[in-house]
Amino acid sequence: MKKAMGIALLASSAILAPLHAYAAQVDWVQWNSTGSAGSFSQGGVSIGVTANAQLKGVDYTDYYSAFPGTYLSAAVSNGPGTDGVLQFTGGSSAVHHISFSQAVVNPYIAIISLGQASEQASFDFVDVGNISLISSGPGNWGNGMLRVEGGSVIGEEGSGVIRLSGTFTDLYFTTPVYEDWYGMTVGVAAAVPEPGTWGMLAAGGAVLGLMGRRRRNDKLGLPR
């Protein structure tokens, strides 16, 4: 038993140790002043991003550098900086839509101040099969955390980074809980890793128990 456990621990170490070497340089959307459009690049190709969303506004403050443990990880090497964050107030059933001019692979979403210490709020995604919580921690307004439940990312003053697994041309989500504002922006790994790298990252995620549970949200009846 001890020998088997030792082998398992050694295997886990072998998987996890290289993860830091593969931290992605993420290209975050550079949003325009209204939050309706922006762009980023993946694999050397510039990709247009369009947002059809009910927003309070766009904030270009760097909320990330002061909290590196919240936004940086073995998977992500840089935060959004001053590229802009979309501000949502929520409180309705409106469906927000972010579209890409061409398909993107495994997009990241940086989240700021989701919910309050006494009241949780959420981003509820539609038809997203697997959401991984990459990092979470304190932010400018408190020390809450994020958690993933199926297609929802829930926070009580939560900040951090999630990754949506798959290939996407569109993202649909709702923000059902009202708050003064909570923020998010989208990014992609600037260079798409080789398949073997994704396999190693997936294996590491399995060891850490970070695989999201699959849940489809059919309540909104959106076209696919």
Tab-separated table of C-alpha atoms in Angstrom:
chain	number	residue	atom	x	y	z
A	1	MET	CA	0.000	0.000	0.000
A	2	LYS	CA	2.781	2.434	0.941
A	3	LYS	CA	4.638	1.593	-2.272
A	4	ALA	CA	1.517	2.209	-4.363
A	5	MET	CA	0.880	5.495	-2.583
A	6	GLY	CA	4.463	6.566	-3.153
A	7	ILE	CA	4.177	5.815	-6.862
A	8	ALA	CA	0.940	7.797	-7.044
A	9	LEU	CA	2.520	10.785	-5.300
A	10	LEU	CA	5.539	10.624	-7.580
A	11	ALA	CA	3.287	10.525	-10.633
A	12	SER	CA	1.312	13.491	-9.334
A	13	SER	CA	4.502	15.469	-8.783
A	14	ALA	CA	5.703	14.640	-12.273
A	15	ILE	CA	2.452	15.959	-13.711
A	16	LEU	CA	2.173	19.081	-11.591
A	17	ALA	CA	5.774	20.278	-11.641
A	18	PRO	CA	5.830	21.229	-15.341
A	19	LEU	CA	2.576	23.189	-15.173
A	20	HIS	CA	4.358	26.422	-14.239
A	21	ALA	CA	6.457	26.107	-17.366
A	22	TYR	CA	3.304	26.167	-19.486
A	23	ALA	CA	1.578	29.210	-17.971
A	24	ALA	CA	-0.150	30.931	-20.869
A	25	GLN	CA	0.519	34.470	-21.963
A	26	VAL	CA	-3.099	35.586	-22.243
A	27	ASP	CA	-4.202	38.258	-24.693
A	28	TRP	CA	-7.159	40.012	-23.050
A	29	VAL	CA	-9.777	41.936	-25.010
A	30	GLN	CA	-8.960	45.606	-25.512
A	31	TRP	CA	-12.453	47.081	-25.172
A	32	ASN	CA	-13.655	50.302	-26.760
A	33	SER	CA	-15.167	53.047	-24.609
A	34	THR	CA	-18.713	51.649	-24.798
A	35	GLY	CA	-17.821	47.988	-24.274
A	36	SER	CA	-19.533	47.057	-27.516
A	37	ALA	CA	-16.415	45.913	-29.368
A	38	GLY	CA	-12.777	45.030	-28.958
A	39	SER	CA	-10.132	42.624	-30.164
A	40	PHE	CA	-7.464	40.144	-29.148
A	41	SER	CA	-5.186	37.647	-30.898
A	42	GLN	CA	-4.784	33.891	-30.791
A	43	GLY	CA	-2.257	31.952	-32.800
A	44	GLY	CA	-1.035	35.164	-34.418
A	45	VAL	CA	-4.500	35.983	-35.808
A	46	SER	CA	-6.378	39.140	-34.778
A	47	ILE	CA	-9.936	38.332	-33.686
A	48	GLY	CA	-12.736	40.858	-33.392
A	49	VAL	CA	-14.935	40.701	-30.299
A	50	THR	CA	-18.457	42.123	-30.122
A	51	ALA	CA	-20.531	42.479	-26.956
A	52	ASN	CA	-24.307	42.840	-27.009
A	53	ALA	CA	-24.854	43.267	-23.294
A	54	GLN	CA	-26.627	45.455	-20.758
A	55	LEU	CA	-23.706	47.278	-19.169
A	56	LYS	CA	-23.173	49.955	-16.579
A	57	GLY	CA	-19.999	50.884	-18.422
A	58	VAL	CA	-16.360	49.998	-19.015
A	59	ASP	CA	-13.653	50.507	-16.388
A	60	TYR	CA	-9.988	50.746	-17.400
A	61	THR	CA	-8.579	50.595	-13.867
A	62	ASP	CA	-5.919	47.936	-13.261
A	63	TYR	CA	-7.610	45.917	-10.516
A	64	TYR	CA	-5.246	42.970	-10.982
A	65	SER	CA	-1.618	43.868	-10.291
A	66	ALA	CA	-2.163	44.371	-6.558
A	67	PHE	CA	-3.579	40.828	-6.229
A	68	PRO	CA	-1.304	38.525	-8.266
A	69	GLY	CA	-2.403	35.422	-6.379
A	70	THR	CA	-5.995	36.066	-7.432
A	71	TYR	CA	-5.388	36.413	-11.161
A	72	LEU	CA	-2.066	34.666	-11.893
A	73	SER	CA	-1.511	30.916	-11.707
A	74	ALA	CA	0.249	27.926	-13.220
A	75	ALA	CA	-2.092	28.389	-16.193
A	76	VAL	CA	-2.191	32.190	-16.597
A	77	SER	CA	0.899	34.410	-16.510
A	78	ASN	CA	-0.651	37.887	-16.833
A	79	GLY	CA	-3.769	39.839	-15.903
A	80	PRO	CA	-5.850	42.185	-18.072
A	81	GLY	CA	-4.113	45.340	-16.823
A	82	THR	CA	-5.788	48.448	-18.252
A	83	ASP	CA	-7.438	46.777	-21.271
A	84	GLY	CA	-10.881	47.356	-19.764
A	85	VAL	CA	-13.444	45.391	-17.780
A	86	LEU	CA	-17.163	45.203	-18.608
A	87	GLN	CA	-19.334	46.346	-15.682
A	88	PHE	CA	-22.649	44.567	-15.070
A	89	THR	CA	-25.366	45.477	-12.583
A	90	GLY	CA	-27.518	42.407	-13.228
A	91	GLY	CA	-30.946	41.906	-11.750
A	92	SER	CA	-32.822	40.797	-14.866
A	93	SER	CA	-33.271	37.840	-17.190
A	94	ALA	CA	-31.554	39.651	-20.074
A	95	VAL	CA	-29.221	37.417	-22.068
A	96	HIS	CA	-25.801	38.918	-22.721
A	97	HIS	CA	-23.995	37.870	-25.899
A	98	ILE	CA	-20.271	38.049	-26.661
A	99	SER	CA	-19.283	36.948	-30.156
A	100	PHE	CA	-15.932	36.335	-31.850
A	101	SER	CA	-15.145	36.935	-35.517
A	102	GLN	CA	-13.623	33.467	-35.625
A	103	ALA	CA	-13.567	30.504	-33.278
A	104	VAL	CA	-11.433	30.770	-30.135
A	105	VAL	CA	-10.071	27.885	-28.083
A	106	ASN	CA	-10.464	27.569	-24.305
A	107	PRO	CA	-11.154	31.241	-23.494
A	108	TYR	CA	-10.341	32.673	-20.076
A	109	ILE	CA	-12.605	35.035	-18.144
A	110	ALA	CA	-11.288	37.350	-15.433
A	111	ILE	CA	-13.944	38.233	-12.860
A	112	ILE	CA	-13.959	41.167	-10.450
A	113	SER	CA	-16.043	41.619	-7.297
A	114	LEU	CA	-18.833	39.156	-8.091
A	115	GLY	CA	-21.463	39.426	-5.365
A	116	GLN	CA	-21.133	40.844	-1.871
A	117	ALA	CA	-20.050	39.386	1.440
A	118	SER	CA	-23.688	38.958	2.451
A	119	GLU	CA	-25.204	38.167	-0.951
A	120	GLN	CA	-24.014	35.963	-3.786
A	121	ALA	CA	-24.273	36.847	-7.468
A	122	SER	CA	-23.529	34.769	-10.543
A	123	PHE	CA	-22.654	34.606	-14.198
A	124	ASP	CA	-24.911	31.857	-15.588
A	125	PHE	CA	-23.539	30.539	-18.892
A	126	VAL	CA	-25.607	28.795	-21.546
A	127	ASP	CA	-24.410	25.598	-23.259
A	128	VAL	CA	-20.911	25.666	-21.793
A	129	GLY	CA	-19.970	22.104	-20.985
A	130	ASN	CA	-16.954	22.538	-18.715
A	131	ILE	CA	-15.897	25.524	-16.617
A	132	SER	CA	-12.639	25.297	-14.656
A	133	LEU	CA	-11.854	27.583	-11.736
A	134	ILE	CA	-8.236	28.544	-12.416
A	135	SER	CA	-7.658	30.940	-9.509
A	136	SER	CA	-9.599	32.870	-6.884
A	137	GLY	CA	-8.750	35.159	-4.010
A	138	PRO	CA	-9.026	38.621	-2.463
A	139	GLY	CA	-9.772	41.758	-4.443
A	140	ASN	CA	-10.205	45.484	-3.947
A	141	TRP	CA	-13.424	45.164	-1.943
A	142	GLY	CA	-12.964	42.017	0.114
A	143	ASN	CA	-11.707	38.481	0.537
A	144	GLY	CA	-14.538	36.423	-0.932
A	145	MET	CA	-14.088	33.469	-3.261
A	146	LEU	CA	-15.535	32.133	-6.485
A	147	ARG	CA	-16.985	28.683	-7.033
A	148	VAL	CA	-18.305	26.828	-10.069
A	149	GLU	CA	-21.607	24.953	-10.035
A	150	GLY	CA	-22.403	23.445	-13.406
A	151	GLY	CA	-22.733	26.319	-15.873
A	152	SER	CA	-22.728	29.003	-13.182
A	153	VAL	CA	-19.864	30.940	-11.634
A	154	ILE	CA	-20.927	32.173	-8.206
A	155	GLY	CA	-19.267	34.694	-5.936
A	156	GLU	CA	-19.727	36.410	-2.608
A	157	GLU	CA	-17.333	39.286	-3.242
A	158	GLY	CA	-15.427	36.837	-5.430
A	159	SER	CA	-12.618	37.587	-7.870
A	160	GLY	CA	-10.443	35.343	-10.021
A	161	VAL	CA	-10.090	33.588	-13.364
A	162	ILE	CA	-12.072	30.774	-14.982
A	163	ARG	CA	-11.513	28.853	-18.212
A	164	LEU	CA	-14.222	27.597	-20.567
A	165	SER	CA	-13.157	24.345	-22.205
A	166	GLY	CA	-13.886	24.021	-25.902
A	167	THR	CA	-14.076	26.028	-29.111
A	168	PHE	CA	-16.426	29.019	-29.203
A	169	THR	CA	-17.716	31.641	-31.606
A	170	ASP	CA	-20.369	32.887	-29.157
A	171	LEU	CA	-20.870	33.133	-25.412
A	172	TYR	CA	-24.335	33.596	-23.884
A	173	PHE	CA	-24.900	34.274	-20.196
A	174	THR	CA	-27.208	35.993	-17.726
A	175	THR	CA	-26.597	38.034	-14.577
A	176	PRO	CA	-29.759	37.496	-12.502
A	177	VAL	CA	-28.677	39.212	-9.270
A	178	TYR	CA	-28.551	43.010	-8.945
A	179	GLU	CA	-25.514	44.751	-7.502
A	180	ASP	CA	-23.879	48.160	-7.914
A	181	TRP	CA	-21.535	46.455	-10.382
A	182	TYR	CA	-19.452	43.357	-10.929
A	183	GLY	CA	-17.020	42.941	-13.763
A	184	MET	CA	-15.618	40.514	-16.287
A	185	THR	CA	-13.440	40.434	-19.363
A	186	VAL	CA	-12.387	37.716	-21.798
A	187	GLY	CA	-8.976	36.554	-22.968
A	188	VAL	CA	-7.326	33.765	-24.928
A	189	ALA	CA	-3.939	32.099	-24.815
A	190	ALA	CA	-1.914	34.109	-27.322
A	191	ALA	CA	-0.307	30.939	-28.650
A	192	VAL	CA	-2.484	27.834	-28.868
A	193	PRO	CA	-0.555	25.087	-26.998
A	194	GLU	CA	0.292	21.816	-28.690
A	195	PRO	CA	-2.184	18.977	-27.992
A	196	GLY	CA	0.332	17.305	-25.683
A	197	THR	CA	0.499	20.432	-23.541
A	198	TRP	CA	-3.272	20.524	-23.167
A	199	GLY	CA	-3.136	16.871	-22.177
A	200	MET	CA	-0.622	17.612	-19.446
A	201	LEU	CA	-2.656	20.548	-18.177
A	202	ALA	CA	-5.795	18.418	-18.172
A	203	ALA	CA	-4.011	15.671	-16.272
A	204	GLY	CA	-2.786	18.185	-13.722
A	205	GLY	CA	-6.298	19.529	-13.368
A	206	ALA	CA	-7.573	16.025	-12.745
A	207	VAL	CA	-5.022	15.502	-9.987
A	208	LEU	CA	-6.061	18.774	-8.382
A	209	GLY	CA	-9.748	17.942	-8.726
A	210	LEU	CA	-10.534	21.079	-10.692
A	211	MET	CA	-12.724	19.575	-13.406
A	212	GLY	CA	-16.090	21.299	-13.610
A	213	ARG	CA	-19.348	19.384	-13.614
A	214	ARG	CA	-21.301	19.363	-16.842
A	215	ARG	CA	-24.710	20.974	-16.830
A	216	ARG	CA	-26.760	22.213	-19.762
A	217	ASN	CA	-29.031	25.199	-19.330
A	218	ASP	CA	-32.051	24.813	-21.624
A	219	LYS	CA	-34.262	27.394	-19.924
A	220	LEU	CA	-33.350	30.219	-22.298
A	221	GLY	CA	-34.208	28.470	-25.578
A	222	LEU	CA	-31.374	30.111	-27.543
A	223	PRO	CA	-30.348	28.985	-31.066
A	224	ARG	CA	-27.252	26.803	-31.171
